[in-house]
Amino acid sequence: MESTTILNNVEDRHIEELDTVTIRFAGDSGDGMQLTGTQFTNTSAVIGNDISTLPDFPAEIRAPAGSLPGVSGFQLNFSSQDIRTPGDQPNVLVAMNPAALKVNLADLESGGILIVNTDAFNEANLKKAGYQSNPLDDGNLLQSYRVFKIPISTANRAALREEVNIPMKEIDRCKNFWALGLMYWLYDRPMAPTLTWIESRFKKTPEVAKANATALRAGFAYAEAAEIFTTHYRVKRAVIAPGKYRKITGNEATALGCVAASQLAGRPLLYASYPITPASDILHELSSRRNFGVKTIQAEDEIAAVCAAIGASFAGNLGVTGTSGPGLALKAEAIGLAVMTELPLVVIDVQRGGPSTGLPTKTEQADLLQAMFGRNGECPVAIVAPATPGDCFHMAIEAFRIATRHMLPVIYLSDGYLANGAEPWRLPEISELPEFKVTLRTEAKGVFHPYERDPDTLARPWAVPGAIDLEHRIGGIEKQDITGNVSYEPENHMHMVLTRAEKVALIAEDIPDLEVFGESSGRVLVVGWGSTFGSITSAVELMRERGMAVSSVHLRYLNPFPKNLGDIIGRFDRVLVPELNLGQLAMLLRARFLVPAVSYPKVKGKPFKISELIAKIEEIYED
Amino acid sequence: MSIHVTGNGGNGAEAPVKLTKKDFTSDQEVRWCPGCGDYAILAQVQKVMPELGLKRENIVFVSGIGCSSRFPYYMNTYGFHSIHGRAPAVATGIKAANPELSVWVITGDGDALSIGGNHLIHAIRRNLDINIILFNNRIYGLTKGQYSPTSEFGKKTKSTPFGVIDYPLNPLSIALAAEATFVARSVDTHVAHLQMVVERAMRHKGVSFVEVYQNCNIFNDGAFDMFTGRGVKDDRMIQIEHGKPLVFGKGHDRGIRIKDMHLEAVQLGSGLSESDLIVHNEKSPDSYLAYMLARMEYPDYPVPIGVFRDVEKPTYENLLEEQIKSAIEKMGAGSLEKLINSGDTWVIK
Ligand SMILES: Cc1ncc(C[n+]2csc(CCOP(=O)(O)OP(=O)(O)O)c2C)c(N)n1
Ligand code: SF4
Ligand SMILES: [Mg+2]
């Protein structure tokens, strides 16, 4: 390799310190961009940066190579500061082919770094991407960005051909590691974590392991040796609360929360699900937890999945089902059954772009009203929504705690952005986890009445088959209160409808008050829920630094609302509700508190940018 | 692999004191129409339950929606009256959660074969140790008389004033195609036979599918009289029994043989004897014979009742328990602390 000869020059090169960098890796679906991005993220996390990621991949598994729909991207933000979002705009774009350039260039900040694999800019690929001429020859491009044209495929082949004994096709597949190596040098990251990963991942194919490791080192050496980069960059470790950390995605944290809930409650977990993007990873994760006694059922459809979960709850397990919006629609009738039979049930909805099949791999928050109202009859359920990937762990436990304590279904609204996005997660000590004990009724104490009620929560007892003298029958037909016998009596029906509503309302006594971010009164209150937490909080923080009277609250409990929400809203002149839907929370707030809440909708399959929110807040601030 | 070999209910289910029919009768007033075949089935099930030696608290009846699906309310056991068509899915969750329970699914022809067809197939395919009893009255009773997936072609009902133009399903064919390990049929009015079939279904370890011809005297009265009627049943029905030749007829003078890959109803005597007939084998590992028998219909053939198939196969819930056991053996019982701390971690001081 040529690297050694020129090494001396390296010291002359300038190292520049940066606070925050946003990189987007983009390439063909087959180029391994998700892997590259994940590796860069893991390494950055391990060396102490704060991180936030946004994978963005096509719904097609193998769209035609080189085509626009086949472009897969992975954006990550890493910083020496506390960050909450994957970054509004990439500072760096790595484009592995013309299609990736075409799809992503508009997002790159002006003057940003553009690294392209020139080998992929051949006539066929240019045509597939719809370029009339090679954009790399375009003077404008060179003026607007700092462009680095690198023959990545050629350089990768040159580095590997002599070193490893694998077919050329396999060698070419290593080029993402070559590009990763280059980026590691450019941003001053160690190669060791990735080298360790490669070794364990390709344990069974040592030659492939060697090839990938060689490619990584070669890319690094190339960047170091070739004089195309005059500067490289350093992003110092962030000042993060002390503790032990790991990187976690929302789906991983959700699954972990389910297991934790089962352990805390001392009840076995049964997860029944039908595969659907972006929820399937929860099924995958939980199905490997058999040693925790976790039972998973891949059901024949979403209806069967929720019904199996309800059956499991009836039998005394923590019954949980997971899906995305289309599946939640199918589960509606059965959720009503769980409302009627007053059984604990957790329904996870990892929301995606809708309606219908919609945008399976893109994020959206448009199932809130479906969760709230999407069933026949007066059919209230509790709704919770995690705010960050790590918060998924906590809110999953909360979902089970509420479901079992109050004996009703809880819908847990995650979304594609949380599901696949990652952040550093401070590992909780077991002792920090909320304690929740579940008690099954085991004795009749006279005649057993399945619908007798706890005076505090109005919950009915959880009595499960196997318990002597507690035999009882439940079902979807209206129940007489207390006895649980079938009843068509008019007064009883009204009483039961009100009771079921009251049960949900009483959960408000059992959840924490909202904390206001910023002053507790002022000009504008931004109210958000779910995955928009990061961008909203960052936007509000920036505006506060500019001295503006802006605060925010973030709802993780959506039904019922925290008790102090109305109070807080009343202390601001304006209420702004940014949501990745057409104003669903805004509608609920207006109806509930009679406030002229301003909706700020976005439905593009993408999260809010901080800059978008700032612009909107400024606008209503002045109004 | 160590698979339990006892029937439903597992080891813990044996009752010390013998219960009676009354112990299985709930305090709820039965609300079927007077004369409905459902009464007879309820009575036989209540009568058989004590014979099975199960503890009441370990029994769960699950149903969908329909007249038949009211059944659980009348059993003094645990019961779950779920939603239309979904009882097999609810039962799957119950049995998977607690394999010790004796789980029964009560369903109708519309419930099981129309709205719940998919769940029926998959519950059977998984071979959970549950007992599915399908009350086939060839009509939608509860919704007041529309045709069902088992209604005869051409039949006039409320929703088919010009006659049914979709072809009926044979429930046994569906069960066999889904690889049911136990398949049987009986008739509401054949008290002893029905008891025998219910008892055998319960004793079978694995999924049991039982079709019961049930008379809906309001919307489809006498649907089965053509062959179940007192005077005609011996000639128009055949009771199939394991290891015995397929003989029927008042004088035991007729039988079923196989010819050119087809079944044929023949008259014995005149050169044909019992040795020319098919000997029923419910234990056959393949289900071809069971399938052929299940396809026999009046008037071309006598209508068969009895056990068509009874074979062993590991059950879903036991396989699931086995996976848990072996995972714990291999990895140790799960530690939440270890799980939280797994993966690449780093420490910030
Ligand atoms: C989702 C839904 N769709 C329709 C109905 C109305 N419905 C109730 S029972 C039934 C048919 C019942 O027929 P079957 O299963 O044969 O039971 P039977 O009453 O004959 O015993 C229908 C269509 C319902 N309850 N739920
Ligand atoms: S309608 Fe028919 S099936 Fe329903 S209860 Fe009456 S007789 Fe029985
Ligand atoms: Mg019917």
Coordinates of N, CA and C in Angstrom, one line a residue, chain A residues 42 45-46 48 237 240-247 256 259-260 263 270 288-301 303-304 307-308 310-312 314-315 317 333-334 337 341 343 393 424-425 427-428 430 433 463-477 479 485-486 488, chain B residues 26-28 31 56-60 65 70 72-84 86 88-99 101 115 118-120 122-123 125-126 316-317 320-321 323-325 327-328 331-337 339-349:
Chain A
N42 N -22.3 3.9 16.3 CA -21.8 3.2 17.5 C -20.5 3.7 17.9
A45 N -20.8 7.0 19.6 CA -21.4 6.9 20.9 C -20.4 6.4 21.9
V46 N -19.6 5.3 21.5 CA -18.7 4.7 22.4 C -17.6 5.7 22.8
G48 N -18.1 8.8 23.3 CA -18.6 9.8 24.2 C -19.3 10.9 23.6
R237 N -15.9 14.7 23.2 CA -16.9 13.9 23.9 C -17.9 14.9 24.5
I240 N -22.2 14.5 29.2 CA -23.4 13.7 29.4 C -23.4 13.3 30.9
A241 N -24.6 13.1 31.4 CA -24.8 12.7 32.8 C -23.9 11.4 33.0
P242 N -23.2 11.3 34.1 CA -22.4 10.1 34.3 C -23.3 8.9 34.4
G243 N -22.7 7.8 34.0 CA -23.5 6.5 34.0 C -23.0 5.6 33.0
K244 N -23.6 4.4 32.9 CA -23.3 3.4 31.9 C -24.3 3.6 30.8
Y245 N -23.8 3.6 29.6 CA -24.7 3.8 28.4 C -24.7 2.7 27.4
R246 N -25.7 2.7 26.6 CA -25.6 1.9 25.4 C -26.5 2.6 24.3
K247 N -26.3 2.3 23.1 CA -27.1 2.9 22.0 C -28.3 2.1 21.9
L256 N -37.5 -4.3 25.3 CA -36.9 -4.4 26.6 C -37.8 -4.0 27.7
V259 N -40.2 -6.8 28.5 CA -39.6 -7.9 29.3 C -39.5 -7.4 30.8
A260 N -39.1 -6.1 30.9 CA -38.9 -5.5 32.3 C -40.2 -5.5 33.0
Q263 N -41.0 -8.9 34.3 CA -40.2 -9.2 35.5 C -40.7 -8.5 36.7
L270 N -46.9 -12.6 27.2 CA -47.2 -13.2 25.9 C -47.4 -12.1 24.9
S288 N -36.7 -13.9 20.8 CA -35.4 -14.5 21.3 C -35.3 -14.4 22.8
R289 N -36.4 -14.1 23.5 CA -36.3 -13.9 25.0 C -37.0 -15.1 25.7
R290 N -36.9 -16.3 25.1 CA -37.6 -17.4 25.7 C -37.0 -17.7 27.1
N291 N -35.8 -17.4 27.3 CA -35.2 -17.7 28.7 C -35.8 -16.8 29.7
F292 N -36.5 -15.8 29.3 CA -37.3 -15.0 30.3 C -38.7 -15.5 30.4
G293 N -39.0 -16.6 29.8 CA -40.3 -17.2 29.9 C -41.2 -16.4 28.9
V294 N -40.7 -15.6 28.0 CA -41.5 -14.9 27.1 C -42.1 -15.8 26.0
K295 N -43.4 -15.7 25.8 CA -44.0 -16.5 24.8 C -44.4 -15.5 23.6
T296 N -44.0 -15.9 22.4 CA -44.4 -15.1 21.3 C -45.2 -15.9 20.3
I297 N -46.2 -15.3 19.8 CA -47.0 -16.1 18.8 C -47.0 -15.2 17.5
Q298 N -46.6 -15.7 16.4 CA -46.8 -15.0 15.1 C -48.1 -15.5 14.6
A299 N -49.1 -14.6 14.8 CA -50.5 -15.0 14.5 C -50.8 -15.0 13.0
E300 N -52.0 -15.5 12.6 CA -52.3 -15.5 11.2 C -52.7 -14.1 10.7
D301 N -53.1 -13.2 11.6 CA -53.4 -11.9 11.2 C -53.5 -11.0 12.4
I303 N -56.0 -9.5 13.8 CA -57.1 -9.8 14.7 C -56.8 -11.0 15.6
A304 N -56.3 -12.0 15.0 CA -55.9 -13.2 15.8 C -54.9 -12.8 16.9
C307 N -56.5 -11.0 19.7 CA -57.4 -11.9 20.4 C -56.6 -12.9 21.2
A308 N -55.4 -13.4 20.7 CA -54.6 -14.2 21.5 C -54.0 -13.5 22.7
I310 N -55.5 -11.1 24.3 CA -56.6 -11.0 25.2 C -56.9 -12.3 25.9
G311 N -56.8 -13.4 25.2 CA -56.9 -14.7 25.8 C -55.8 -14.9 26.9
A312 N -54.6 -14.5 26.5 CA -53.5 -14.7 27.5 C -53.8 -13.8 28.7
F314 N -56.7 -13.0 29.9 CA -57.7 -13.7 30.6 C -57.1 -14.8 31.5
A315 N -56.1 -15.5 30.9 CA -55.4 -16.6 31.6 C -54.4 -16.1 32.6
N317 N -51.7 -13.9 32.0 CA -50.4 -13.4 31.5 C -50.5 -11.9 31.2
E333 N -62.2 -4.0 16.8 CA -63.3 -4.7 17.5 C -62.9 -5.4 18.7
A334 N -61.7 -6.1 18.6 CA -61.2 -6.9 19.7 C -60.8 -6.0 20.9
L337 N -63.6 -5.5 22.9 CA -63.9 -6.6 23.7 C -63.1 -6.5 25.0
T341 N -64.7 -6.5 28.6 CA -64.4 -7.5 29.6 C -63.4 -7.0 30.7
L343 N -60.2 -6.3 30.8 CA -59.0 -7.1 31.0 C -57.8 -6.2 30.6
F393 N -38.6 2.5 26.6 CA -38.4 1.5 27.7 C -39.3 1.9 28.9
P424 N -28.1 7.6 22.7 CA -27.5 6.9 23.8 C -28.4 6.8 25.0
W425 N -28.5 5.7 25.6 CA -29.4 5.4 26.7 C -28.7 5.1 28.0
L427 N -28.2 3.4 31.2 CA -28.8 2.2 31.7 C -29.4 2.4 33.1
P428 N -30.6 2.1 33.3 CA -31.2 2.2 34.6 C -30.7 1.1 35.5
I430 N -31.7 -1.6 38.3 CA -33.0 -2.3 38.6 C -33.7 -1.6 39.7
L433 N -36.1 1.2 38.7 CA -37.4 0.9 38.0 C -38.6 1.0 38.9
A463 N -59.2 -12.3 38.0 CA -59.4 -13.6 38.5 C -59.2 -14.6 37.3
V464 N -58.2 -15.5 37.4 CA -57.9 -16.2 36.2 C -58.2 -17.7 36.4
P465 N -58.5 -18.4 35.3 CA -58.8 -19.8 35.3 C -57.7 -20.6 36.1
G466 N -58.2 -21.5 36.8 CA -57.3 -22.3 37.7 C -57.7 -22.0 39.2
A467 N -58.2 -20.8 39.4 CA -58.6 -20.4 40.8 C -59.9 -21.0 41.2
I468 N -59.9 -21.7 42.3 CA -61.1 -22.4 42.7 C -62.2 -21.5 43.2
D469 N -63.4 -21.8 42.8 CA -64.6 -21.0 43.2 C -64.7 -19.6 42.6
L470 N -63.8 -19.3 41.7 CA -63.9 -18.0 41.0 C -64.4 -18.2 39.6
E471 N -64.9 -19.3 39.3 CA -65.4 -19.6 37.9 C -66.4 -18.5 37.5
H472 N -66.2 -17.9 36.4 CA -67.1 -16.8 35.9 C -67.0 -16.7 34.4
R473 N -68.0 -16.1 33.9 CA -68.1 -16.0 32.4 C -68.1 -14.5 32.1
I474 N -67.3 -14.1 31.1 CA -67.3 -12.7 30.6 C -67.4 -12.7 29.1
G475 N -67.7 -11.6 28.6 CA -67.8 -11.5 27.1 C -68.2 -10.1 26.7
G476 N -68.5 -10.0 25.4 CA -68.7 -8.6 24.9 C -70.1 -8.1 25.0
I477 N -71.0 -8.9 25.5 CA -72.3 -8.3 25.7 C -72.3 -7.5 27.0
K479 N -72.6 -5.9 30.5 CA -72.6 -6.6 31.7 C -73.3 -5.8 32.8
N485 N -73.2 -10.4 35.1 CA -74.2 -11.1 34.3 C -74.6 -10.3 33.1
V486 N -75.0 -11.0 32.0 CA -75.5 -10.3 30.8 C -76.7 -9.4 31.2
Y488 N -79.3 -6.2 29.6 CA -79.8 -5.3 28.5 C -80.5 -4.1 29.1
Chain B
S26 N -74.6 -23.6 35.2 CA -74.5 -22.3 35.8 C -75.9 -21.8 36.2
D27 N -75.9 -20.7 37.0 CA -77.2 -20.2 37.5 C -77.9 -19.4 36.4
Q28 N -77.3 -19.3 35.2 CA -77.9 -18.4 34.2 C -79.1 -19.1 33.4
R31 N -81.3 -19.3 27.2 CA -82.1 -18.4 26.4 C -82.3 -18.8 24.9
R56 N -63.4 -28.3 37.7 CA -64.2 -27.2 37.1 C -63.4 -25.9 36.9
E57 N -62.5 -25.6 37.9 CA -61.7 -24.4 37.8 C -60.7 -24.4 36.7
N58 N -60.4 -25.6 36.1 CA -59.4 -25.7 35.1 C -60.0 -25.8 33.7
I59 N -61.3 -25.6 33.6 CA -61.9 -25.7 32.3 C -62.4 -24.3 31.9
V60 N -62.1 -24.0 30.6 CA -62.5 -22.7 30.0 C -63.3 -23.0 28.7
I65 N -69.6 -15.5 18.3 CA -70.9 -15.0 18.4 C -71.9 -15.8 17.5
R70 N -73.6 -18.7 22.8 CA -74.1 -18.4 24.1 C -73.7 -19.4 25.1
P72 N -71.1 -20.8 26.7 CA -70.3 -20.7 27.9 C -71.1 -20.1 29.1
Y73 N -72.1 -19.3 28.8 CA -72.8 -18.7 30.0 C -73.5 -19.8 30.8
Y74 N -73.8 -20.9 30.1 CA -74.6 -21.9 30.8 C -73.7 -23.0 31.5
M75 N -72.4 -22.9 31.3 CA -71.5 -23.8 31.9 C -70.9 -23.2 33.2
N76 N -71.0 -24.0 34.3 CA -70.4 -23.4 35.5 C -68.9 -23.7 35.6
T77 N -68.2 -23.1 34.6 CA -66.8 -23.2 34.5 C -66.3 -21.8 34.2
Y78 N -65.0 -21.6 33.9 CA -64.6 -20.3 33.3 C -65.2 -20.2 31.9
G79 N -65.5 -19.0 31.5 CA -66.1 -18.9 30.1 C -65.8 -17.5 29.5
F80 N -65.6 -17.5 28.2 CA -65.3 -16.3 27.5 C -66.1 -16.2 26.2
H81 N -67.1 -15.4 26.2 CA -67.9 -15.2 25.0 C -67.3 -14.0 24.3
S82 N -66.5 -14.4 23.2 CA -65.7 -13.3 22.6 C -66.4 -12.6 21.5
I83 N -65.7 -12.4 20.4 CA -66.4 -11.7 19.2 C -66.5 -12.7 18.0
H84 N -67.2 -12.2 17.1 CA -67.6 -13.1 16.0 C -66.4 -13.7 15.2
R86 N -63.7 -15.2 16.3 CA -62.4 -15.1 16.8 C -62.1 -16.1 18.0
P88 N -61.3 -19.2 18.2 CA -60.0 -20.0 18.1 C -58.8 -19.2 18.5
A89 N -58.8 -17.9 18.1 CA -57.6 -17.1 18.4 C -57.5 -16.8 19.9
V90 N -58.7 -16.5 20.5 CA -58.7 -16.2 22.0 C -58.3 -17.5 22.7
A91 N -58.8 -18.7 22.2 CA -58.4 -19.9 22.9 C -56.9 -20.2 22.7
T92 N -56.4 -19.8 21.6 CA -54.9 -20.0 21.3 C -54.1 -19.3 22.4
G93 N -54.5 -18.0 22.7 CA -53.8 -17.2 23.7 C -54.0 -17.9 25.1
I94 N -55.2 -18.4 25.4 CA -55.4 -19.0 26.7 C -54.6 -20.2 26.9
K95 N -54.6 -21.1 25.9 CA -53.9 -22.3 26.0 C -52.4 -22.1 26.0
A96 N -51.9 -21.2 25.2 CA -50.5 -20.9 25.2 C -50.1 -20.3 26.5
A97 N -50.9 -19.5 27.1 CA -50.6 -18.9 28.4 C -50.6 -19.9 29.5
N98 N -51.5 -20.8 29.5 CA -51.6 -21.8 30.6 C -52.0 -23.2 30.0
P99 N -51.0 -24.0 29.6 CA -51.3 -25.3 29.0 C -52.0 -26.2 29.9
L101 N -54.8 -25.8 31.4 CA -56.2 -25.6 31.3 C -56.8 -26.5 30.2
I115 N -66.8 -15.8 8.9 CA -65.9 -14.7 9.5 C -64.7 -15.2 10.2
N118 N -60.3 -18.2 8.8 CA -58.9 -18.1 8.9 C -58.4 -18.6 10.3
H119 N -59.0 -18.1 11.3 CA -58.6 -18.5 12.7 C -58.8 -20.0 12.9
L120 N -59.9 -20.5 12.4 CA -60.1 -22.0 12.5 C -59.0 -22.8 11.9
H122 N -56.0 -21.9 11.3 CA -54.7 -21.8 11.9 C -54.6 -22.4 13.3
A123 N -55.7 -22.3 14.0 CA -55.7 -22.9 15.3 C -55.6 -24.4 15.2
R125 N -54.1 -26.0 12.5 CA -52.8 -26.2 12.0 C -51.7 -26.2 13.1
R126 N -51.9 -25.4 14.1 CA -50.9 -25.3 15.2 C -51.0 -26.5 16.2
Y316 N -48.7 -27.4 20.1 CA -48.1 -26.1 20.1 C -47.6 -25.6 21.4
E317 N -48.5 -25.8 22.4 CA -48.2 -25.2 23.7 C -47.0 -26.0 24.4
L320 N -43.8 -24.9 22.7 CA -43.5 -23.5 23.2 C -42.8 -23.7 24.6
E321 N -43.4 -24.5 25.5 CA -42.8 -24.7 26.8 C -41.5 -25.3 26.7
Q323 N -39.3 -24.9 24.2 CA -38.4 -23.9 23.8 C -37.9 -23.1 25.0
I324 N -38.9 -22.8 25.9 CA -38.6 -22.0 27.1 C -37.6 -22.8 28.0
K325 N -38.0 -24.0 28.2 CA -37.1 -24.9 29.0 C -35.7 -25.0 28.5
A327 N -34.2 -23.0 26.4 CA -33.5 -21.7 26.4 C -32.9 -21.4 27.8
I328 N -33.7 -21.8 28.8 CA -33.3 -21.5 30.2 C -32.1 -22.5 30.5
M331 N -29.1 -20.8 28.3 CA -28.7 -19.5 28.6 C -28.8 -19.1 30.1
G332 N -29.5 -20.0 30.8 CA -29.8 -19.6 32.2 C -31.1 -18.8 32.2
A333 N -31.7 -18.8 33.4 CA -33.0 -18.0 33.5 C -32.6 -16.5 33.3
G334 N -33.4 -15.9 32.5 CA -33.1 -14.5 32.1 C -32.9 -13.6 33.3
S335 N -31.9 -12.7 33.2 CA -31.7 -11.7 34.2 C -31.9 -10.4 33.6
L336 N -32.8 -9.6 34.1 CA -33.2 -8.3 33.6 C -32.0 -7.4 33.6
E337 N -31.2 -7.5 34.7 CA -30.0 -6.6 34.8 C -29.0 -6.9 33.7
L339 N -29.7 -8.2 30.8 CA -30.3 -7.9 29.5 C -30.2 -6.4 29.3
I340 N -30.4 -5.6 30.3 CA -30.3 -4.1 30.1 C -28.9 -3.8 29.8
N341 N -27.9 -4.5 30.4 CA -26.5 -4.2 30.3 C -25.9 -4.9 29.1
S342 N -26.7 -5.5 28.2 CA -26.1 -6.2 27.1 C -25.8 -5.3 25.9
G343 N -25.1 -5.8 25.0 CA -24.7 -5.0 23.8 C -23.5 -4.2 24.1
D344 N -23.1 -3.2 23.2 CA -21.9 -2.4 23.4 C -22.3 -1.3 24.4
T345 N -21.6 -1.3 25.5 CA -21.9 -0.2 26.5 C -20.7 0.6 26.7
W346 N -20.9 1.8 27.3 CA -19.7 2.6 27.6 C -20.1 3.4 28.9
V347 N -19.0 3.8 29.6 CA -19.3 4.5 30.9 C -18.8 5.9 30.8
I348 N -19.7 6.8 31.2 CA -19.3 8.3 31.3 C -19.1 8.6 32.8
K349 N -17.9 9.1 33.0 CA -17.6 9.4 34.4 C -18.0 10.8 34.8

